[in-house]
PDB file of C-alpha atoms in Angstrom:
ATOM      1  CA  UNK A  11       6.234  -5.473 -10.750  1.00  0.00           C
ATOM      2  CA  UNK A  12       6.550  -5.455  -6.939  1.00  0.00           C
ATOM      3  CA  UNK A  13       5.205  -7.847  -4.470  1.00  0.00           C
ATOM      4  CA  UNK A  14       4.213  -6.444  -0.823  1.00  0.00           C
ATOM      5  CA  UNK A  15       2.985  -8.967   1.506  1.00  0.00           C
ATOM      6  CA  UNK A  16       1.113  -7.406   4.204  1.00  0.00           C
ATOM      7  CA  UNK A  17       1.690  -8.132   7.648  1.00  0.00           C
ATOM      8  CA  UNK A  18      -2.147  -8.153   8.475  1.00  0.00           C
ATOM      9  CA  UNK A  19      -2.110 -11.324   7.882  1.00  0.00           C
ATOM     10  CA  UNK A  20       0.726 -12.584   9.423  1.00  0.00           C
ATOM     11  CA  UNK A  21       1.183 -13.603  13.175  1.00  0.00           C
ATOM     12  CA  UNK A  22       1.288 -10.830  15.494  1.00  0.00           C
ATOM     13  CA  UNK A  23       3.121 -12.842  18.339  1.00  0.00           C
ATOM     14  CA  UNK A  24       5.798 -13.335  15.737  1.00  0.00           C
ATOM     15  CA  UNK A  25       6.422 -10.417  13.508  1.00  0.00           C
ATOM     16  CA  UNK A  26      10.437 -10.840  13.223  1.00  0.00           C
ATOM     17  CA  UNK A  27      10.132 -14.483  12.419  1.00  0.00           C
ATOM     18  CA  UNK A  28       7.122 -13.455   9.693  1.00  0.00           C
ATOM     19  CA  UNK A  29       9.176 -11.035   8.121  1.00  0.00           C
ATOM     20  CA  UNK A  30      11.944 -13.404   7.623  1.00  0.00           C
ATOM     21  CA  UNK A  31       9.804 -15.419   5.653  1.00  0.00           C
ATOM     22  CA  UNK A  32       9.351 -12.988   3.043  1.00  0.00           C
ATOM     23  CA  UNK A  33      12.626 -11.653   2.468  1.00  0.00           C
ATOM     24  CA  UNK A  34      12.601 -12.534  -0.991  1.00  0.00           C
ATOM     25  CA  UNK A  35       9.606  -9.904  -1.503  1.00  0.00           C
ATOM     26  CA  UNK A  36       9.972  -5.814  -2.551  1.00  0.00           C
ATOM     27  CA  UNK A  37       8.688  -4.697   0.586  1.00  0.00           C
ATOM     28  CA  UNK A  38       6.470  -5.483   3.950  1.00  0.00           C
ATOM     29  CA  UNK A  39       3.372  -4.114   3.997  1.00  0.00           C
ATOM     30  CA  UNK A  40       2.053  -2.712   7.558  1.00  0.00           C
ATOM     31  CA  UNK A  41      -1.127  -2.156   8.255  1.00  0.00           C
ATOM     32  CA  UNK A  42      -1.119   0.492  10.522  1.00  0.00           C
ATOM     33  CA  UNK A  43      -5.402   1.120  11.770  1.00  0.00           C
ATOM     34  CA  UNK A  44      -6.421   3.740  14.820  1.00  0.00           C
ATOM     35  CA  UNK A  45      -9.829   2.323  15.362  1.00  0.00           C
ATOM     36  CA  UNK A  46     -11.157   5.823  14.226  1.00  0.00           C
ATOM     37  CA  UNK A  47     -10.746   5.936  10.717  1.00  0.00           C
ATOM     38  CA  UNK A  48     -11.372   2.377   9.889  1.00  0.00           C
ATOM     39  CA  UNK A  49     -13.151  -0.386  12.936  1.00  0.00           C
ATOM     40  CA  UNK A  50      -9.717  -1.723  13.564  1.00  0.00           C
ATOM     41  CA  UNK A  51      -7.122  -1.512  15.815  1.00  0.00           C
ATOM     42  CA  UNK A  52      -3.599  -2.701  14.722  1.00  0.00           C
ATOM     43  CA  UNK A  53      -0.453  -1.398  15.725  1.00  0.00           C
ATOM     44  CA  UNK A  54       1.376   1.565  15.752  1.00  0.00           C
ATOM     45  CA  UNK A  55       4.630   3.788  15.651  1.00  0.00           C
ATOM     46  CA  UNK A  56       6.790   1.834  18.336  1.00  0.00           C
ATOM     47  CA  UNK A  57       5.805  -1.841  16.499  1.00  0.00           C
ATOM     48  CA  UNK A  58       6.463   0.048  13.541  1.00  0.00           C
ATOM     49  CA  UNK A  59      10.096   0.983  14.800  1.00  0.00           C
ATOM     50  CA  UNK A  60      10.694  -2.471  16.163  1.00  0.00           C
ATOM     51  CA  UNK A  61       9.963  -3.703  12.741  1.00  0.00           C
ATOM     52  CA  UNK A  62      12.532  -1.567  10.675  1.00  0.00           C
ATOM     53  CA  UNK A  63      14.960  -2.181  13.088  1.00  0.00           C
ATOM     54  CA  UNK A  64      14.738  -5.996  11.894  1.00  0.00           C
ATOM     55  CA  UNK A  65      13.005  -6.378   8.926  1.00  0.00           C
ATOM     56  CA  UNK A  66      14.835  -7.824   6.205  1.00  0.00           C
ATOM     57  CA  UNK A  67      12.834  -5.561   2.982  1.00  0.00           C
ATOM     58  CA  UNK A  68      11.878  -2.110   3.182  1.00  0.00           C
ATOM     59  CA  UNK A  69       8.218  -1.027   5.294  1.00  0.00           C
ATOM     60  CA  UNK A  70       5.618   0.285   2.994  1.00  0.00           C
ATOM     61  CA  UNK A  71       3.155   1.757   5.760  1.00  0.00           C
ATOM     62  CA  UNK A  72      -0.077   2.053   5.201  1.00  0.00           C
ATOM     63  CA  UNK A  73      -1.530   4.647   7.524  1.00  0.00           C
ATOM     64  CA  UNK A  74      -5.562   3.832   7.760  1.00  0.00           C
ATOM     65  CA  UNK A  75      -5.887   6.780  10.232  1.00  0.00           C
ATOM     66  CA  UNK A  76      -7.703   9.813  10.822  1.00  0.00           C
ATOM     67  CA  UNK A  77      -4.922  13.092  10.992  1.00  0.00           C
ATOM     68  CA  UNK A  78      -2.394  11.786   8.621  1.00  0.00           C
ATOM     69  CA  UNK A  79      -1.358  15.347   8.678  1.00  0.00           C
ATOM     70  CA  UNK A  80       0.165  14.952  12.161  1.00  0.00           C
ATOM     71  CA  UNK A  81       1.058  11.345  12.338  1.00  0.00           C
ATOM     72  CA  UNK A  82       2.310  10.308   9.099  1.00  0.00           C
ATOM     73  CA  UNK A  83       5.525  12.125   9.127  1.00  0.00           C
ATOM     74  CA  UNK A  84       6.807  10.172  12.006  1.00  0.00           C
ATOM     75  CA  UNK A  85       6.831   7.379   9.794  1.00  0.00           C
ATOM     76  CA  UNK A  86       8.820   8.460   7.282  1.00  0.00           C
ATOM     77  CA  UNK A  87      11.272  10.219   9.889  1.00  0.00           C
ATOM     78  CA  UNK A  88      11.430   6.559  11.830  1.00  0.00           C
ATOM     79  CA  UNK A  89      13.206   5.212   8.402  1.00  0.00           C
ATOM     80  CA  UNK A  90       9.883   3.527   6.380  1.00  0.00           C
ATOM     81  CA  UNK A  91      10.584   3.886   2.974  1.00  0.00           C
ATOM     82  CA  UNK A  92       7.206   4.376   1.877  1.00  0.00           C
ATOM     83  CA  UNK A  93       4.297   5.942   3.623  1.00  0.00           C
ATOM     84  CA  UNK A  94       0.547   6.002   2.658  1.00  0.00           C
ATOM     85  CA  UNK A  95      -2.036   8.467   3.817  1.00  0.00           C
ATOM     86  CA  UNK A  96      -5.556   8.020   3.134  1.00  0.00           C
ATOM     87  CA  UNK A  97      -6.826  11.056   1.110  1.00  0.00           C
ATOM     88  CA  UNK A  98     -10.019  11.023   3.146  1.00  0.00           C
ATOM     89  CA  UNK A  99      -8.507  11.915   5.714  1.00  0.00           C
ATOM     90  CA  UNK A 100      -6.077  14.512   4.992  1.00  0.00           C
ATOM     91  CA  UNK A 101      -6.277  17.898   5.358  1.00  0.00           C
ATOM     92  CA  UNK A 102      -3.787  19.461   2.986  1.00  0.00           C
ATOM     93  CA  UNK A 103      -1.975  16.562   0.987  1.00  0.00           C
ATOM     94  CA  UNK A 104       0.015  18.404  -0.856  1.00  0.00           C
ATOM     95  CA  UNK A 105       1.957  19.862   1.922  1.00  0.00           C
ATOM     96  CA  UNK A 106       1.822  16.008   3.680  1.00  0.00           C
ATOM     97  CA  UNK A 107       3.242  14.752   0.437  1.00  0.00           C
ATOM     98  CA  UNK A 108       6.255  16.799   0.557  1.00  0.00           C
ATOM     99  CA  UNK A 109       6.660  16.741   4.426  1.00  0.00           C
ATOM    100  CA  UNK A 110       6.456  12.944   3.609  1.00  0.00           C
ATOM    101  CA  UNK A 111       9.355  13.535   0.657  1.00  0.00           C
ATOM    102  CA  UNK A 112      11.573  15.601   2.771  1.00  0.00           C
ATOM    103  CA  UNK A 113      11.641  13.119   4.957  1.00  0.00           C
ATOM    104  CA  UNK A 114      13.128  10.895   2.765  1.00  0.00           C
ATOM    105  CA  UNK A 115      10.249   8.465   2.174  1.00  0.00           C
ATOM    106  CA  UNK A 116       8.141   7.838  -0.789  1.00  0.00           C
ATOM    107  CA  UNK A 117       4.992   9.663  -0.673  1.00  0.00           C
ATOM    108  CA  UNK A 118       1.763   8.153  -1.368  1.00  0.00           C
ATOM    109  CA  UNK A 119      -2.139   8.199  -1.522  1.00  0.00           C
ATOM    110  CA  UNK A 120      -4.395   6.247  -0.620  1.00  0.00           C
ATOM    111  CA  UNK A 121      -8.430   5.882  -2.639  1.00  0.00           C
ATOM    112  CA  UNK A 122     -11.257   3.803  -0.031  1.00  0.00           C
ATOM    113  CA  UNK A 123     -13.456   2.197  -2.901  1.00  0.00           C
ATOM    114  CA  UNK A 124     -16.364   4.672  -2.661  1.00  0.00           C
ATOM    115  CA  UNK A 125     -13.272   7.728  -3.172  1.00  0.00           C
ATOM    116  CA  UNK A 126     -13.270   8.885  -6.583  1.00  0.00           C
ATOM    117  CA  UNK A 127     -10.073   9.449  -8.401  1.00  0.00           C
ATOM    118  CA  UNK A 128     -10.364  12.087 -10.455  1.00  0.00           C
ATOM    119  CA  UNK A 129     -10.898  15.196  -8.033  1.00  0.00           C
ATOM    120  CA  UNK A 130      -7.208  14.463  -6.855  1.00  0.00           C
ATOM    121  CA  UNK A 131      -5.273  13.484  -9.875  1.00  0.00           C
ATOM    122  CA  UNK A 132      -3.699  17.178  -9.936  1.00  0.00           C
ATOM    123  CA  UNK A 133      -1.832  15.745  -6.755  1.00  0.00           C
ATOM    124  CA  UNK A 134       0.040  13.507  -9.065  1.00  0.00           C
ATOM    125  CA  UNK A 135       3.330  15.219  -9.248  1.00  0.00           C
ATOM    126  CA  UNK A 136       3.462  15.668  -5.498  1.00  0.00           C
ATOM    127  CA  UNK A 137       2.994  11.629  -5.404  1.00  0.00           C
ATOM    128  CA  UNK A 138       5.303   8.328  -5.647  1.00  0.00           C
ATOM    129  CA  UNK A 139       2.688   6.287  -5.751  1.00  0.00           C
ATOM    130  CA  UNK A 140      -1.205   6.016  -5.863  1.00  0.00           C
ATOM    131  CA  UNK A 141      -2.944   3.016  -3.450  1.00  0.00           C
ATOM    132  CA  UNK A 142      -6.329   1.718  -4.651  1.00  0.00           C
ATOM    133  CA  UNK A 143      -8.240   0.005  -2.260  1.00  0.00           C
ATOM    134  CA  UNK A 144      -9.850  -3.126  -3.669  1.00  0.00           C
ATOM    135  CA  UNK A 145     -11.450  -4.117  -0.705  1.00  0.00           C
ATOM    136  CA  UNK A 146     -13.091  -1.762   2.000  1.00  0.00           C
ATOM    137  CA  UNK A 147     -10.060  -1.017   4.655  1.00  0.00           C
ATOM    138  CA  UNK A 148     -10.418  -2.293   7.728  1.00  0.00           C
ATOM    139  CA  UNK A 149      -9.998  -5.842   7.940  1.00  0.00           C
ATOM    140  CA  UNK A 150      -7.844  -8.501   5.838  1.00  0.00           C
ATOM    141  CA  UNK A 151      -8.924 -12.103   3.654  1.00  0.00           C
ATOM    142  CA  UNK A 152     -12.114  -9.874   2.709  1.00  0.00           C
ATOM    143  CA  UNK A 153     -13.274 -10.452  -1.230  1.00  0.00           C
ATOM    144  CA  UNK A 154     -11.667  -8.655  -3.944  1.00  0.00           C
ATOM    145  CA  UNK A 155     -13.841  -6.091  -5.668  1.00  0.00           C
ATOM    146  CA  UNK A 156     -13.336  -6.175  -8.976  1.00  0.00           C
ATOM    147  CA  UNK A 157     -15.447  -2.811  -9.483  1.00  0.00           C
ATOM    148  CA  UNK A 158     -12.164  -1.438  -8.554  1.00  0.00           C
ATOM    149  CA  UNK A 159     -10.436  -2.059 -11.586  1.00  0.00           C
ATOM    150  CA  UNK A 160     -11.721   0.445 -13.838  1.00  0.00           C
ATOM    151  CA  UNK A 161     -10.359   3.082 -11.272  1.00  0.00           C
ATOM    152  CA  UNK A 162      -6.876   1.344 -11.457  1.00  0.00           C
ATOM    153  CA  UNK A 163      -7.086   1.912 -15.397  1.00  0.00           C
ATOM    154  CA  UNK A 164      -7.964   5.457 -14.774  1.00  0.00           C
ATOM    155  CA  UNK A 165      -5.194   6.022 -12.424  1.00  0.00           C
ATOM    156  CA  UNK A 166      -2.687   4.254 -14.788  1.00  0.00           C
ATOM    157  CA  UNK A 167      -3.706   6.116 -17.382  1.00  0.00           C
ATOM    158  CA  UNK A 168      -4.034   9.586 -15.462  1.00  0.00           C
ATOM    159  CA  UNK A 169       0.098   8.608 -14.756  1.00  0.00           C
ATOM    160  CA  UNK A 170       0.870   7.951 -18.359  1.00  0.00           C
ATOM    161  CA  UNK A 171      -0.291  11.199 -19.093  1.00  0.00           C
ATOM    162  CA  UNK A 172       1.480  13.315 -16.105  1.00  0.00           C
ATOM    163  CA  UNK A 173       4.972  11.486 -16.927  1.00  0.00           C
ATOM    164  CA  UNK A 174       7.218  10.644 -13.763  1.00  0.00           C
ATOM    165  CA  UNK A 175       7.785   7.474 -12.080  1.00  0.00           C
ATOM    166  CA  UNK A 176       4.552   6.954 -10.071  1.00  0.00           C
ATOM    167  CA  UNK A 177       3.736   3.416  -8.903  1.00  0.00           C
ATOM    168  CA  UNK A 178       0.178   2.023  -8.947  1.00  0.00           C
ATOM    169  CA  UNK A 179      -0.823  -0.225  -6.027  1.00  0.00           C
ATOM    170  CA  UNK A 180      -3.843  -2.853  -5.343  1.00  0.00           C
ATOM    171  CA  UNK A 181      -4.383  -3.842  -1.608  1.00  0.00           C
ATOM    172  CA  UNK A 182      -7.348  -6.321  -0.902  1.00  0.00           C
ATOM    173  CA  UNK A 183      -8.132  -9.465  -1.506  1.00  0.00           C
ATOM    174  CA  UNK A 184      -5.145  -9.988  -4.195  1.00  0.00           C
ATOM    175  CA  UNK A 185      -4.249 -13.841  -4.733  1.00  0.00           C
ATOM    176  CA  UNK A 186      -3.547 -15.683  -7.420  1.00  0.00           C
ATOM    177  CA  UNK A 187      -6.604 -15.236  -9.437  1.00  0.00           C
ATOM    178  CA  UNK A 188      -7.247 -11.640  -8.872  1.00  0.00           C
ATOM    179  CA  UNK A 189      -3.673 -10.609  -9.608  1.00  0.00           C
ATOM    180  CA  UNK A 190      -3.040 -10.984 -13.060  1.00  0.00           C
ATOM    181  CA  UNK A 191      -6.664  -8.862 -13.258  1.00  0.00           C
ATOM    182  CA  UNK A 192      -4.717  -5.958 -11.099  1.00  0.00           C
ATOM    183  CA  UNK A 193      -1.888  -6.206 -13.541  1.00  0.00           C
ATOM    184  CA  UNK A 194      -3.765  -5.949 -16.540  1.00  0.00           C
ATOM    185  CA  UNK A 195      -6.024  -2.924 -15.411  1.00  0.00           C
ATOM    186  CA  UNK A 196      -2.289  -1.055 -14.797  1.00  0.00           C
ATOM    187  CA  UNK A 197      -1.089  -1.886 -11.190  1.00  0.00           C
ATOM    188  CA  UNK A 198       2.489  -2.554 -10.429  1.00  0.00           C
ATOM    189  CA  UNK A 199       2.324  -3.298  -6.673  1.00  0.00           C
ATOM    190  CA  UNK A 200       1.028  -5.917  -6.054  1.00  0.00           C
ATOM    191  CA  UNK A 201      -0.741  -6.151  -1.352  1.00  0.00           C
ATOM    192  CA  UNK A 202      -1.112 -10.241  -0.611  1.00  0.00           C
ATOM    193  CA  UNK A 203      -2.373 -10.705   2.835  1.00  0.00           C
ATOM    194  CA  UNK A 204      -3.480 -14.297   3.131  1.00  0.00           C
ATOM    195  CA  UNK A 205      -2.579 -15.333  -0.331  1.00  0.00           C
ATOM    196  CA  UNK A 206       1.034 -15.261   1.336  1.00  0.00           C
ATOM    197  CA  UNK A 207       0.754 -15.730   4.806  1.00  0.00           C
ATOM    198  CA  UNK A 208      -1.962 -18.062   4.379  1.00  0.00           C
ATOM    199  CA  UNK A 209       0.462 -20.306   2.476  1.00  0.00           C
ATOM    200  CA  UNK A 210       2.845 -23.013   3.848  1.00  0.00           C
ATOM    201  CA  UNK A 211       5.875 -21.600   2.228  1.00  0.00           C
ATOM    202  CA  UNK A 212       5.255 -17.275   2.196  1.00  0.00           C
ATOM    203  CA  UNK A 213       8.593 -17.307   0.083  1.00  0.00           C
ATOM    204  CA  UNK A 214       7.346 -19.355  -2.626  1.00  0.00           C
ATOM    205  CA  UNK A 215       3.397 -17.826  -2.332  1.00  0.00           C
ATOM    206  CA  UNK A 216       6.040 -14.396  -3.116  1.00  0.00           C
ATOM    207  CA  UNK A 217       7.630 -16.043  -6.288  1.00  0.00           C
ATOM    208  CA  UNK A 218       4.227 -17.476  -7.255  1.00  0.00           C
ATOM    209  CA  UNK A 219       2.736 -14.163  -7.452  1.00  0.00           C
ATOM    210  CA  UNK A 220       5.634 -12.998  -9.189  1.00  0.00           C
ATOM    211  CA  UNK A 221       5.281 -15.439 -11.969  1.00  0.00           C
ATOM    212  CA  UNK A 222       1.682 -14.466 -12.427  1.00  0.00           C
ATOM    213  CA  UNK A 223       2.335 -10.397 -13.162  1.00  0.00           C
ATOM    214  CA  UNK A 224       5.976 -11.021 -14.587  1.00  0.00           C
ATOM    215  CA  UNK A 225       4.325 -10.945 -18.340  1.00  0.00           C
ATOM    216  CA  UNK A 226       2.408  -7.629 -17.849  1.00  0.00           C
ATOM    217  CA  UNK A 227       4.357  -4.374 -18.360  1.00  0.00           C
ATOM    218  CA  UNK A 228       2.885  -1.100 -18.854  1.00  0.00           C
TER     219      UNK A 228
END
C-alpha cells in the first residue's frame, strides 16, 4: 500500500521545499499536462529533471499528453522511476511499454473515466502498473467519482488472473474518506493532491492515509 502525493497540489514557486515535506511517502507524483490532451498546462521535462535531481522519493510521472509515443521515453531515460502514458493517446503501447522498461522505469497505463478497461487488459503483461482515473484529468481538488470503482475491481481482478506484480493506482479526489473505498475496490497506490498538500503537516496527512489502507491487502 503506497502513498503518492501529487505535486499538483503543491506550490509551484517551491517544489524542492514541497518535496521535502513528503519524504516519508513511496513516491512524488508529477503531473505532467501539454494543454492538448487535457485544458492544462503544467510543467515539463526540464522541471521534471530539476525535480529528480533533488527529490527525496522516487517521481512517478504522470504524462497527461497527446504523443506519449515520442515523449514519454525521455522520462524514463531522465531517471523517473515510473512513467504513465495515457492509453488514449498512444499509438502502439505495447512497444511504449517496453521502450518505457528498457529504459529502466516502470511502465504504466493510464484509463480517463469514460476509457473502458477491458479492450486493453491483454496489455497486462507488458505493464507495471494500471492508473485509473477517478476524477476527469485535467485539474486537481476536483470530486472523487466513485463510478470509478467498479473499474478498479475489474482491473484488480483482470491482475489476479494474469499473475505478475502489477500495481493498481487511484488518482483524483483521494482523501481520507474516499481512500479506504479505493482500497477496498483493489487499489494499492494510493494519488492525494490536496488531501496532503492541503494539510498543515503533508508528513503526517502521508501517515494518516497510511493508517487508513494499512488493513486492506489483496
Amino acid at each position: 500500500m503506497q502513498i503518492s502525493p501529487s505535486l499538483l497540489s503543491a506550490d509551484f514557486a517551491n517544489l524542492e521545499a514541497e518535496l521535502k515535506r513528503i519524504a516519508n511517502a513511496d513516491w512524488a507524483h508529477v503531473d505532467v499536462m501539454d494543454a492538448h490532451f487535457v485544458p492544462n498546462l503544467t510543467l515539463g521535462l526540464p522541471v521534471v529533471e530539476a525535480l529528480l535531481r533533488v527529490s527525496p522519493v522516487p517521481i512517478d510521472a504522470h504524462l497527461m499528453i497527446d504523443d506519449p509515443d515520442r515523449w514519454a521515453p525521455g522520462y524514463a531515460e531522465a531517471g523517473c522511476q515510473s512513467v504513465t502514458f495515457h492509453i488514449e493517446a498512444a499509438r502502439d503501447p505495447r512497444t511504449l511499454a517496453r521502450t518505457l522498461r528498457a529504459a529502466g522505469a516502470r511502465a504504466a497505463m493510464a484509463l480517463k473515466p469514460g476509457t473502458a478497461f477491458a479492450p486493453y487488459e491483454d496489455l497486462l503483461p507488458e505493464l507495471d502498473m494500471v492508473l485509473v482515473m477517478t476524477v476527469e484529468p485535467g485539474f486537481g481538488g476536483q470530486s472523487f467519482m466513485t463510478d470509478q470503482l467498479p473499474k478498479v475491481r475489474e482491473v484488480r481482478d483482470a491482475v489476479k488472473r494474469h499473475g505478475g506484480e502489477i500495481w493498481v493506482q487511484v488518482d483524483g479526489g483521494v482523501s481520507g474518506p474516499t481512500i479506504e473505498q479505493c482500497a477496498e475496490a483493489g487499489a494499492d497506490v494510493f494519488v492525494a493532491g490536496s488531501a496532503v498538500y492541503g494539510a498543515e503537516d503533508a508528513a503526517a496527512a502521508v501517515e494518516e492515509l497510511r493508517a487508513l489502507v494499512r488493513g486492506h491487502h489483496h
